[in-house]
PDB file of C-alpha atoms in Angstrom:
ATOM      1  CA  MET A1014      92.364-190.291   6.913  1.00 50.00           C
ATOM      2  CA  THR A1015      91.390-191.880  10.202  1.00 56.00           C
ATOM      3  CA  GLU A1016      88.302-193.725  11.367  1.00 55.00           C
ATOM      4  CA  LEU A1017      86.832-190.392  12.494  1.00 56.00           C
ATOM      5  CA  THR A1018      87.004-189.009   8.966  1.00 61.00           C
ATOM      6  CA  MET A1019      85.787-192.164   7.222  1.00 70.00           C
ATOM      7  CA  VAL A1020      82.468-192.186   5.436  1.00 76.00           C
ATOM      8  CA  PRO A1021      79.775-194.286   7.169  1.00 80.00           C
ATOM      9  CA  ARG A1022      79.953-196.917   4.403  1.00 84.00           C
ATOM     10  CA  ASP A1023      83.644-197.579   5.108  1.00 83.00           C
ATOM     11  CA  ARG A1024      83.028-197.789   8.848  1.00 85.00           C
ATOM     12  CA  THR A1025      80.236-200.293   8.191  1.00 89.00           C
ATOM     13  CA  ILE A1026      82.479-202.411   5.991  1.00 89.00           C
ATOM     14  CA  LEU A1027      85.170-202.481   8.670  1.00 88.00           C
ATOM     15  CA  SER A1028      82.633-203.381  11.347  1.00 91.00           C
ATOM     16  CA  VAL A1029      81.251-206.228   9.230  1.00 93.00           C
ATOM     17  CA  ALA A1030      84.776-207.491   8.505  1.00 91.00           C
ATOM     18  CA  LYS A1031      85.558-207.433  12.218  1.00 93.00           C
ATOM     19  CA  ALA A1032      82.345-209.328  12.998  1.00 94.00           C
ATOM     20  CA  VAL A1033      83.173-211.934  10.330  1.00 93.00           C
ATOM     21  CA  ALA A1034      86.606-212.400  11.894  1.00 93.00           C
ATOM     22  CA  TRP A1035      85.164-212.919  15.380  1.00 95.00           C
ATOM     23  CA  VAL A1036      82.528-215.354  14.061  1.00 95.00           C
ATOM     24  CA  GLY A1037      85.318-217.198  12.243  1.00 94.00           C
ATOM     25  CA  LEU A1038      87.311-217.384  15.462  1.00 95.00           C
ATOM     26  CA  ALA A1039      84.288-218.756  17.269  1.00 96.00           C
ATOM     27  CA  PHE A1040      83.769-221.404  14.574  1.00 94.00           C
ATOM     28  CA  ALA A1041      87.428-222.364  14.741  1.00 94.00           C
ATOM     29  CA  GLY A1042      87.079-222.824  18.472  1.00 95.00           C
ATOM     30  CA  ILE A1043      83.929-224.889  18.069  1.00 95.00           C
ATOM     31  CA  TYR A1044      85.595-226.972  15.355  1.00 93.00           C
ATOM     32  CA  ALA A1045      88.635-227.633  17.528  1.00 94.00           C
ATOM     33  CA  PHE A1046      86.594-228.471  20.617  1.00 94.00           C
ATOM     34  CA  SER A1047      84.045-230.672  18.891  1.00 93.00           C
ATOM     35  CA  GLY A1048      86.719-232.470  16.890  1.00 92.00           C
ATOM     36  CA  ALA A1049      88.784-233.079  19.976  1.00 92.00           C
ATOM     37  CA  VAL A1050      85.949-234.467  22.105  1.00 92.00           C
ATOM     38  CA  TYR A1051      84.196-236.389  19.313  1.00 90.00           C
ATOM     39  CA  PRO A1052      85.953-239.751  19.846  1.00 88.00           C
ATOM     40  CA  PHE A1053      85.301-239.564  23.583  1.00 88.00           C
ATOM     41  CA  LEU A1054      81.767-238.236  23.603  1.00 87.00           C
ATOM     42  CA  THR A1055      80.306-240.476  20.909  1.00 84.00           C
ATOM     43  CA  GLY A1056      82.266-243.589  21.802  1.00 82.00           C
ATOM     44  CA  ASN A1057      82.405-244.419  18.114  1.00 82.00           C
ATOM     45  CA  GLY A1058      86.167-244.132  17.890  1.00 88.00           C
ATOM     46  CA  VAL A1059      88.560-242.007  15.891  1.00 91.00           C
ATOM     47  CA  PRO A1060      87.308-241.038  12.430  1.00 90.00           C
ATOM     48  CA  ALA A1061      89.739-241.644   9.580  1.00 91.00           C
ATOM     49  CA  GLN A1062      89.206-240.973   5.913  1.00 88.00           C
ATOM     50  CA  ALA A1063      89.250-244.042   3.748  1.00 88.00           C
ATOM     51  CA  PHE A1064      88.461-245.460   0.367  1.00 83.00           C
ATOM     52  CA  THR A1065      85.547-247.806   0.423  1.00 83.00           C
ATOM     53  CA  GLN A1066      84.197-250.081  -2.233  1.00 76.00           C
ATOM     54  CA  ILE A1067      80.740-251.536  -2.665  1.00 73.00           C
ATOM     55  CA  PRO A1068      81.061-255.286  -3.024  1.00 73.00           C
ATOM     56  CA  GLY A1069      80.739-256.372  -6.615  1.00 75.00           C
ATOM     57  CA  GLN A1070      81.471-252.912  -7.973  1.00 73.00           C
ATOM     58  CA  GLU A1071      84.788-251.556  -9.160  1.00 72.00           C
ATOM     59  CA  ALA A1072      84.174-247.953  -8.235  1.00 71.00           C
ATOM     60  CA  LYS A1073      85.694-246.655  -5.023  1.00 76.00           C
ATOM     61  CA  PHE A1074      84.294-243.900  -2.910  1.00 78.00           C
ATOM     62  CA  GLU A1075      85.818-241.480  -0.484  1.00 82.00           C
ATOM     63  CA  GLY A1076      84.446-242.124   2.917  1.00 83.00           C
ATOM     64  CA  ALA A1077      85.289-242.293   6.540  1.00 84.00           C
ATOM     65  CA  VAL A1078      85.608-245.090   8.978  1.00 87.00           C
ATOM     66  CA  GLU A1079      85.639-244.860  12.731  1.00 89.00           C
ATOM     67  CA  ILE A1080      88.303-246.884  14.466  1.00 89.00           C
ATOM     68  CA  ALA A1081      87.105-248.160  17.789  1.00 87.00           C
ATOM     69  CA  ASP A1082      89.711-248.611  20.500  1.00 86.00           C
ATOM     70  CA  PRO A1083      92.338-246.543  18.653  1.00 90.00           C
ATOM     71  CA  SER A1084      96.014-246.702  19.432  1.00 91.00           C
ATOM     72  CA  LEU A1085      97.611-243.743  21.156  1.00 92.00           C
ATOM     73  CA  LEU A1086      99.433-242.874  17.948  1.00 93.00           C
ATOM     74  CA  LEU A1087      96.212-242.845  15.942  1.00 93.00           C
ATOM     75  CA  LEU A1088      94.426-240.721  18.528  1.00 93.00           C
ATOM     76  CA  ALA A1089      97.345-238.293  18.684  1.00 94.00           C
ATOM     77  CA  SER A1090      97.471-238.046  14.885  1.00 94.00           C
ATOM     78  CA  TYR A1091      93.759-237.330  14.672  1.00 94.00           C
ATOM     79  CA  LEU A1092      93.795-234.723  17.466  1.00 94.00           C
ATOM     80  CA  PHE A1093      96.870-233.078  15.947  1.00 95.00           C
ATOM     81  CA  SER A1094      95.184-232.749  12.537  1.00 94.00           C
ATOM     82  CA  VAL A1095      92.069-231.219  14.123  1.00 94.00           C
ATOM     83  CA  LEU A1096      94.091-228.731  16.147  1.00 95.00           C
ATOM     84  CA  VAL A1097      96.332-227.782  13.217  1.00 95.00           C
ATOM     85  CA  ALA A1098      93.325-227.180  10.954  1.00 94.00           C
ATOM     86  CA  ALA A1099      91.657-225.089  13.669  1.00 95.00           C
ATOM     87  CA  GLY A1100      94.964-223.284  14.227  1.00 95.00           C
ATOM     88  CA  GLY A1101      95.100-222.357  10.550  1.00 94.00           C
ATOM     89  CA  GLN A1102      91.592-220.929  10.737  1.00 94.00           C
ATOM     90  CA  ILE A1103      92.519-218.967  13.844  1.00 95.00           C
ATOM     91  CA  ILE A1104      95.627-217.533  12.154  1.00 95.00           C
ATOM     92  CA  ILE A1105      93.514-216.395   9.180  1.00 93.00           C
ATOM     93  CA  MET A1106      90.920-214.731  11.446  1.00 93.00           C
ATOM     94  CA  VAL A1107      93.610-213.013  13.545  1.00 93.00           C
ATOM     95  CA  ALA A1108      95.151-211.728  10.310  1.00 91.00           C
ATOM     96  CA  LEU A1109      91.730-210.420   9.276  1.00 90.00           C
ATOM     97  CA  LEU A1110      91.428-208.563  12.586  1.00 91.00           C
ATOM     98  CA  ARG A1111      94.865-207.033  11.981  1.00 88.00           C
ATOM     99  CA  LEU A1112      93.788-205.982   8.486  1.00 86.00           C
ATOM    100  CA  VAL A1113      90.719-204.287   9.960  1.00 87.00           C
ATOM    101  CA  ALA A1114      92.839-202.539  12.611  1.00 86.00           C
ATOM    102  CA  THR A1115      95.242-201.284   9.952  1.00 83.00           C
ATOM    103  CA  ALA A1116      92.392-200.030   7.790  1.00 82.00           C
ATOM    104  CA  ARG A1117      90.863-198.270  10.813  1.00 82.00           C
ATOM    105  CA  ALA A1118      94.153-196.400  11.182  1.00 78.00           C
ATOM    106  CA  GLY A1119      93.271-194.923   7.805  1.00 70.00           C
ATOM    107  CA  GLU A1120      96.242-196.101   5.790  1.00 65.00           C
ATOM    108  CA  ALA A1121      95.890-198.887   3.256  1.00 66.00           C
ATOM    109  CA  PHE A1122      99.582-199.446   2.633  1.00 67.00           C
ATOM    110  CA  LEU A1123     101.039-199.543   6.108  1.00 71.00           C
ATOM    111  CA  PRO A1124     103.517-202.342   6.758  1.00 72.00           C
ATOM    112  CA  GLY A1125     100.901-203.833   9.076  1.00 77.00           C
ATOM    113  CA  MET A1126      98.716-204.576   6.061  1.00 81.00           C
ATOM    114  CA  LEU A1127     101.577-206.433   4.406  1.00 82.00           C
ATOM    115  CA  GLU A1128     102.271-208.482   7.525  1.00 84.00           C
ATOM    116  CA  ALA A1129      98.586-209.329   7.872  1.00 87.00           C
ATOM    117  CA  LEU A1130      98.484-210.614   4.285  1.00 87.00           C
ATOM    118  CA  LYS A1131     101.516-212.795   4.955  1.00 88.00           C
ATOM    119  CA  LEU A1132      99.751-214.084   8.051  1.00 90.00           C
ATOM    120  CA  VAL A1133      96.711-215.021   5.940  1.00 91.00           C
ATOM    121  CA  GLY A1134      99.007-216.965   3.623  1.00 91.00           C
ATOM    122  CA  LEU A1135     100.564-218.755   6.573  1.00 93.00           C
ATOM    123  CA  GLY A1136      97.116-219.526   7.972  1.00 94.00           C
ATOM    124  CA  ILE A1137      96.043-221.056   4.668  1.00 93.00           C
ATOM    125  CA  VAL A1138      99.161-223.238   4.577  1.00 92.00           C
ATOM    126  CA  VAL A1139      98.627-224.390   8.163  1.00 94.00           C
ATOM    127  CA  TRP A1140      94.932-225.021   7.556  1.00 92.00           C
ATOM    128  CA  THR A1141      95.722-227.031   4.401  1.00 91.00           C
ATOM    129  CA  VAL A1142      98.212-229.169   6.308  1.00 92.00           C
ATOM    130  CA  GLY A1143      95.657-229.791   9.047  1.00 92.00           C
ATOM    131  CA  ALA A1144      92.677-230.368   6.776  1.00 90.00           C
ATOM    132  CA  ASP A1145      94.319-232.201   3.850  1.00 89.00           C
ATOM    133  CA  VAL A1146      97.740-233.602   4.673  1.00 91.00           C
ATOM    134  CA  LEU A1147      97.410-234.776   8.267  1.00 93.00           C
ATOM    135  CA  PRO A1148      94.110-236.648   7.730  1.00 92.00           C
ATOM    136  CA  GLY A1149      96.019-238.680   5.143  1.00 92.00           C
ATOM    137  CA  VAL A1150      98.610-239.477   7.787  1.00 92.00           C
ATOM    138  CA  THR A1151      95.811-240.447  10.180  1.00 93.00           C
ATOM    139  CA  SER A1152      94.331-242.688   7.498  1.00 92.00           C
ATOM    140  CA  ALA A1153      97.708-244.367   6.961  1.00 92.00           C
ATOM    141  CA  ILE A1154      98.057-245.013  10.687  1.00 92.00           C
ATOM    142  CA  ALA A1155      94.489-246.329  10.881  1.00 90.00           C
ATOM    143  CA  TYR A1156      94.850-248.543   7.824  1.00 87.00           C
ATOM    144  CA  ARG A1157      95.736-251.776   9.580  1.00 86.00           C
ATOM    145  CA  ASP A1158      92.765-251.334  11.944  1.00 87.00           C
ATOM    146  CA  MET A1159      90.278-250.637   9.165  1.00 86.00           C
ATOM    147  CA  PRO A1160      87.541-253.190   8.619  1.00 83.00           C
ATOM    148  CA  GLU A1161      87.351-255.257   5.462  1.00 81.00           C
ATOM    149  CA  GLY A1162      86.497-253.200   2.400  1.00 79.00           C
ATOM    150  CA  PHE A1163      88.183-250.003   3.552  1.00 84.00           C
ATOM    151  CA  GLU A1164      91.520-248.763   2.351  1.00 83.00           C
ATOM    152  CA  PHE A1165      93.937-245.983   3.131  1.00 84.00           C
ATOM    153  CA  PHE A1166      92.995-242.702   1.474  1.00 85.00           C
ATOM    154  CA  ALA A1167      94.864-239.450   1.167  1.00 85.00           C
ATOM    155  CA  THR A1168      94.167-236.413  -0.951  1.00 83.00           C
ATOM    156  CA  PHE A1169      95.645-233.016  -1.545  1.00 83.00           C
ATOM    157  CA  ASN A1170      93.798-229.967  -2.726  1.00 83.00           C
ATOM    158  CA  PHE A1171      95.959-227.676  -4.849  1.00 84.00           C
ATOM    159  CA  ALA A1172      93.547-224.730  -4.671  1.00 87.00           C
ATOM    160  CA  PRO A1173      95.074-223.400  -1.431  1.00 89.00           C
ATOM    161  CA  ILE A1174      98.471-223.275  -3.157  1.00 87.00           C
ATOM    162  CA  LEU A1175      96.980-221.067  -5.877  1.00 87.00           C
ATOM    163  CA  ILE A1176      95.361-218.887  -3.212  1.00 89.00           C
ATOM    164  CA  VAL A1177      98.669-218.487  -1.368  1.00 90.00           C
ATOM    165  CA  VAL A1178     100.419-217.561  -4.636  1.00 89.00           C
ATOM    166  CA  VAL A1179      97.745-214.947  -5.360  1.00 89.00           C
ATOM    167  CA  LEU A1180      98.096-213.614  -1.817  1.00 88.00           C
ATOM    168  CA  GLY A1181     101.848-213.355  -2.389  1.00 87.00           C
ATOM    169  CA  VAL A1182     101.231-211.299  -5.518  1.00 88.00           C
ATOM    170  CA  ILE A1183      98.803-209.066  -3.625  1.00 86.00           C
ATOM    171  CA  ALA A1184     101.361-208.643  -0.822  1.00 84.00           C
ATOM    172  CA  ALA A1185     103.989-207.661  -3.403  1.00 86.00           C
ATOM    173  CA  LEU A1186     101.571-205.112  -4.854  1.00 86.00           C
ATOM    174  CA  PHE A1187     100.931-203.711  -1.370  1.00 83.00           C
ATOM    175  CA  ASP A1188     104.702-203.398  -1.022  1.00 82.00           C
ATOM    176  CA  VAL A1189     104.760-201.327  -4.204  1.00 84.00           C
ATOM    177  CA  GLY A1190     101.907-199.226  -2.840  1.00 82.00           C
ATOM    178  CA  ALA A1191     103.740-198.689   0.438  1.00 78.00           C
ATOM    179  CA  ARG A1192     106.827-197.544  -1.447  1.00 80.00           C
ATOM    180  CA  LEU A1193     104.779-195.160  -3.609  1.00 78.00           C
ATOM    181  CA  ARG A1194     103.182-193.826  -0.446  1.00 77.00           C
ATOM    182  CA  ARG A1195     106.602-193.259   1.149  1.00 75.00           C
ATOM    183  CA  ASP A1196     107.825-191.524  -2.000  1.00 73.00           C
ATOM    184  CA  SER A1197     104.831-189.200  -2.111  1.00 76.00           C
ATOM    185  CA  ASP A1198     104.713-188.548   1.624  1.00 75.00           C
ATOM    186  CA  GLY A1199     105.198-184.830   2.173  1.00 76.00           C
ATOM    187  CA  LEU A1200     104.565-184.035  -1.508  1.00 82.00           C
ATOM    188  CA  VAL A1201     102.588-180.873  -2.060  1.00 85.00           C
TER     189      VAL A1201
ATOM    190  CA  MET B 369     118.414-187.272   2.895  1.00 57.00           C
ATOM    191  CA  PRO B 370     118.047-186.855   6.669  1.00 61.00           C
ATOM    192  CA  GLU B 371     115.040-184.861   7.813  1.00 56.00           C
ATOM    193  CA  GLU B 372     117.269-182.221   9.466  1.00 59.00           C
ATOM    194  CA  ASP B 373     118.820-181.400   6.073  1.00 74.00           C
ATOM    195  CA  LEU B 374     115.393-180.701   4.581  1.00 76.00           C
ATOM    196  CA  SER B 375     114.774-177.945   7.116  1.00 78.00           C
ATOM    197  CA  ARG B 376     117.731-176.048   5.632  1.00 89.00           C
ATOM    198  CA  LEU B 377     115.489-175.201   2.675  1.00 92.00           C
ATOM    199  CA  HIS B 378     113.049-172.587   3.888  1.00 94.00           C
ATOM    200  CA  CYS B 379     109.901-171.846   1.935  1.00 95.00           C
ATOM    201  CA  ARG B 380     109.004-168.144   2.101  1.00 95.00           C
ATOM    202  CA  VAL B 381     105.377-168.658   1.093  1.00 96.00           C
ATOM    203  CA  GLY B 382     104.180-167.324   4.467  1.00 95.00           C
ATOM    204  CA  GLU B 383     106.275-164.153   4.188  1.00 95.00           C
ATOM    205  CA  LEU B 384     105.321-163.507   0.558  1.00 96.00           C
ATOM    206  CA  ALA B 385     101.621-164.064   1.264  1.00 96.00           C
ATOM    207  CA  ALA B 386     101.760-161.616   4.194  1.00 96.00           C
ATOM    208  CA  GLU B 387     103.526-159.012   2.010  1.00 96.00           C
ATOM    209  CA  ARG B 388     100.700-159.254  -0.484  1.00 95.00           C
ATOM    210  CA  GLY B 389      97.998-159.168   2.157  1.00 96.00           C
ATOM    211  CA  LEU B 390      96.834-162.684   1.522  1.00 95.00           C
ATOM    212  CA  THR B 391      95.802-165.144   4.210  1.00 95.00           C
ATOM    213  CA  LEU B 392      96.954-168.714   3.821  1.00 94.00           C
ATOM    214  CA  THR B 393      93.352-169.774   3.267  1.00 94.00           C
ATOM    215  CA  GLU B 394      92.974-167.312   0.389  1.00 94.00           C
ATOM    216  CA  LEU B 395      96.303-168.340  -1.073  1.00 95.00           C
ATOM    217  CA  ALA B 396      95.432-172.052  -0.829  1.00 93.00           C
ATOM    218  CA  GLU B 397      92.197-171.378  -2.714  1.00 93.00           C
ATOM    219  CA  ARG B 398      93.988-169.461  -5.458  1.00 93.00           C
ATOM    220  CA  VAL B 399      96.706-172.096  -5.787  1.00 93.00           C
ATOM    221  CA  GLY B 400      94.279-175.017  -5.670  1.00 90.00           C
ATOM    222  CA  ILE B 401      95.899-176.985  -2.887  1.00 90.00           C
ATOM    223  CA  SER B 402      94.593-177.761   0.574  1.00 88.00           C
ATOM    224  CA  LEU B 403      95.341-175.459   3.486  1.00 90.00           C
ATOM    225  CA  VAL B 404      97.001-178.443   5.175  1.00 88.00           C
ATOM    226  CA  ASN B 405      99.459-178.874   2.315  1.00 89.00           C
ATOM    227  CA  LEU B 406     100.135-175.126   2.196  1.00 93.00           C
ATOM    228  CA  SER B 407     100.916-175.267   5.917  1.00 92.00           C
ATOM    229  CA  VAL B 408     103.246-178.181   5.287  1.00 91.00           C
ATOM    230  CA  LEU B 409     105.053-176.036   2.743  1.00 93.00           C
ATOM    231  CA  LYS B 410     105.119-172.955   4.961  1.00 94.00           C
ATOM    232  CA  ASN B 411     106.504-174.877   7.946  1.00 92.00           C
ATOM    233  CA  ASP B 412     109.265-176.503   5.886  1.00 91.00           C
ATOM    234  CA  ARG B 413     107.836-179.992   6.336  1.00 89.00           C
ATOM    235  CA  ALA B 414     107.346-180.654   2.630  1.00 90.00           C
ATOM    236  CA  ARG B 415     109.643-183.206   1.039  1.00 88.00           C
ATOM    237  CA  ALA B 416     108.757-182.459  -2.543  1.00 89.00           C
ATOM    238  CA  ILE B 417     106.727-179.982  -4.556  1.00 93.00           C
ATOM    239  CA  ARG B 418     104.936-180.544  -7.847  1.00 92.00           C
ATOM    240  CA  PHE B 419     105.815-178.187 -10.679  1.00 94.00           C
ATOM    241  CA  THR B 420     102.096-177.474 -11.080  1.00 92.00           C
ATOM    242  CA  THR B 421     101.964-176.332  -7.447  1.00 93.00           C
ATOM    243  CA  LEU B 422     105.118-174.252  -7.884  1.00 96.00           C
ATOM    244  CA  ILE B 423     103.767-172.542 -11.016  1.00 96.00           C
ATOM    245  CA  ALA B 424     100.416-171.870  -9.327  1.00 95.00           C
ATOM    246  CA  LEU B 425     102.184-170.382  -6.282  1.00 96.00           C
ATOM    247  CA  CYS B 426     104.325-168.103  -8.430  1.00 96.00           C
ATOM    248  CA  ASP B 427     101.250-166.961 -10.359  1.00 96.00           C
ATOM    249  CA  ALA B 428      99.266-166.313  -7.175  1.00 96.00           C
ATOM    250  CA  LEU B 429     102.122-164.461  -5.468  1.00 96.00           C
ATOM    251  CA  GLY B 430     103.494-162.753  -8.585  1.00 96.00           C
ATOM    252  CA  CYS B 431     107.007-163.987  -7.946  1.00 96.00           C
ATOM    253  CA  GLN B 432     109.761-166.163  -9.389  1.00 96.00           C
ATOM    254  CA  PRO B 433     110.498-169.695  -8.113  1.00 96.00           C
ATOM    255  CA  GLY B 434     113.771-168.453  -6.670  1.00 95.00           C
ATOM    256  CA  ASP B 435     111.875-165.922  -4.556  1.00 95.00           C
ATOM    257  CA  LEU B 436     109.976-168.708  -2.856  1.00 96.00           C
ATOM    258  CA  PHE B 437     112.932-170.642  -1.412  1.00 95.00           C
ATOM    259  CA  GLU B 438     116.081-169.822   0.478  1.00 94.00           C
ATOM    260  CA  MET B 439     118.826-172.007   1.862  1.00 93.00           C
ATOM    261  CA  ARG B 440     119.762-171.718   5.510  1.00 88.00           C
ATOM    262  CA  ASP B 441     122.929-172.945   7.210  1.00 79.00           C
TER     263      ASP B 441
END
């Protein structure tokens, strides 16, 4: 089956998926650009996540503090985290475009589908590093410049790990499908 | 098995259908497989055949399974 022999519903789904991927790419670009120019355009400094505490209360809250006149290391750490997070998003959207291209070729179990799924997993890992891990590093670097009442804060979200594991299982299942397809190729 | 070895097994479905005055389209309808798959069989590009297809072919052509295939050097 090729795109020419697809039913209109399938063609619509592929077109929507392609549009979603391009919108995602655009957002990743906007995210990267706006994050990169933020410290310079606003003049507020480099944002760093931090714990903050209301005086007189024990509870701590996740927040952000902007470090004015940041060191080169802090600025580099912040920019790197923004670019890595955007890079992860871009990898995921490129993988989605590859998935659409493979589906347009009319074969669901081509090796290209498997590679695209692996790319999605990689994109999620990269995005998690950029969005979760590196901001913690930035916070650690910014700690000594934080005003009174703010502390270093780092977090890690384990949901992406579960998603990557599930993607790995799906990729393994696609591998099985590809093998079944090879075995039945030419079967009448 | 290399593809060139598969071509040693020739399927005589085209010859048998012609002997019985059947077009491939008619034969495909009687057997219940697509014309594309019947062509694949006729042109020795098939890699495997289901027993159900084999039985249906023999019934439609009035022949034995051994009549359908021949080995070539």
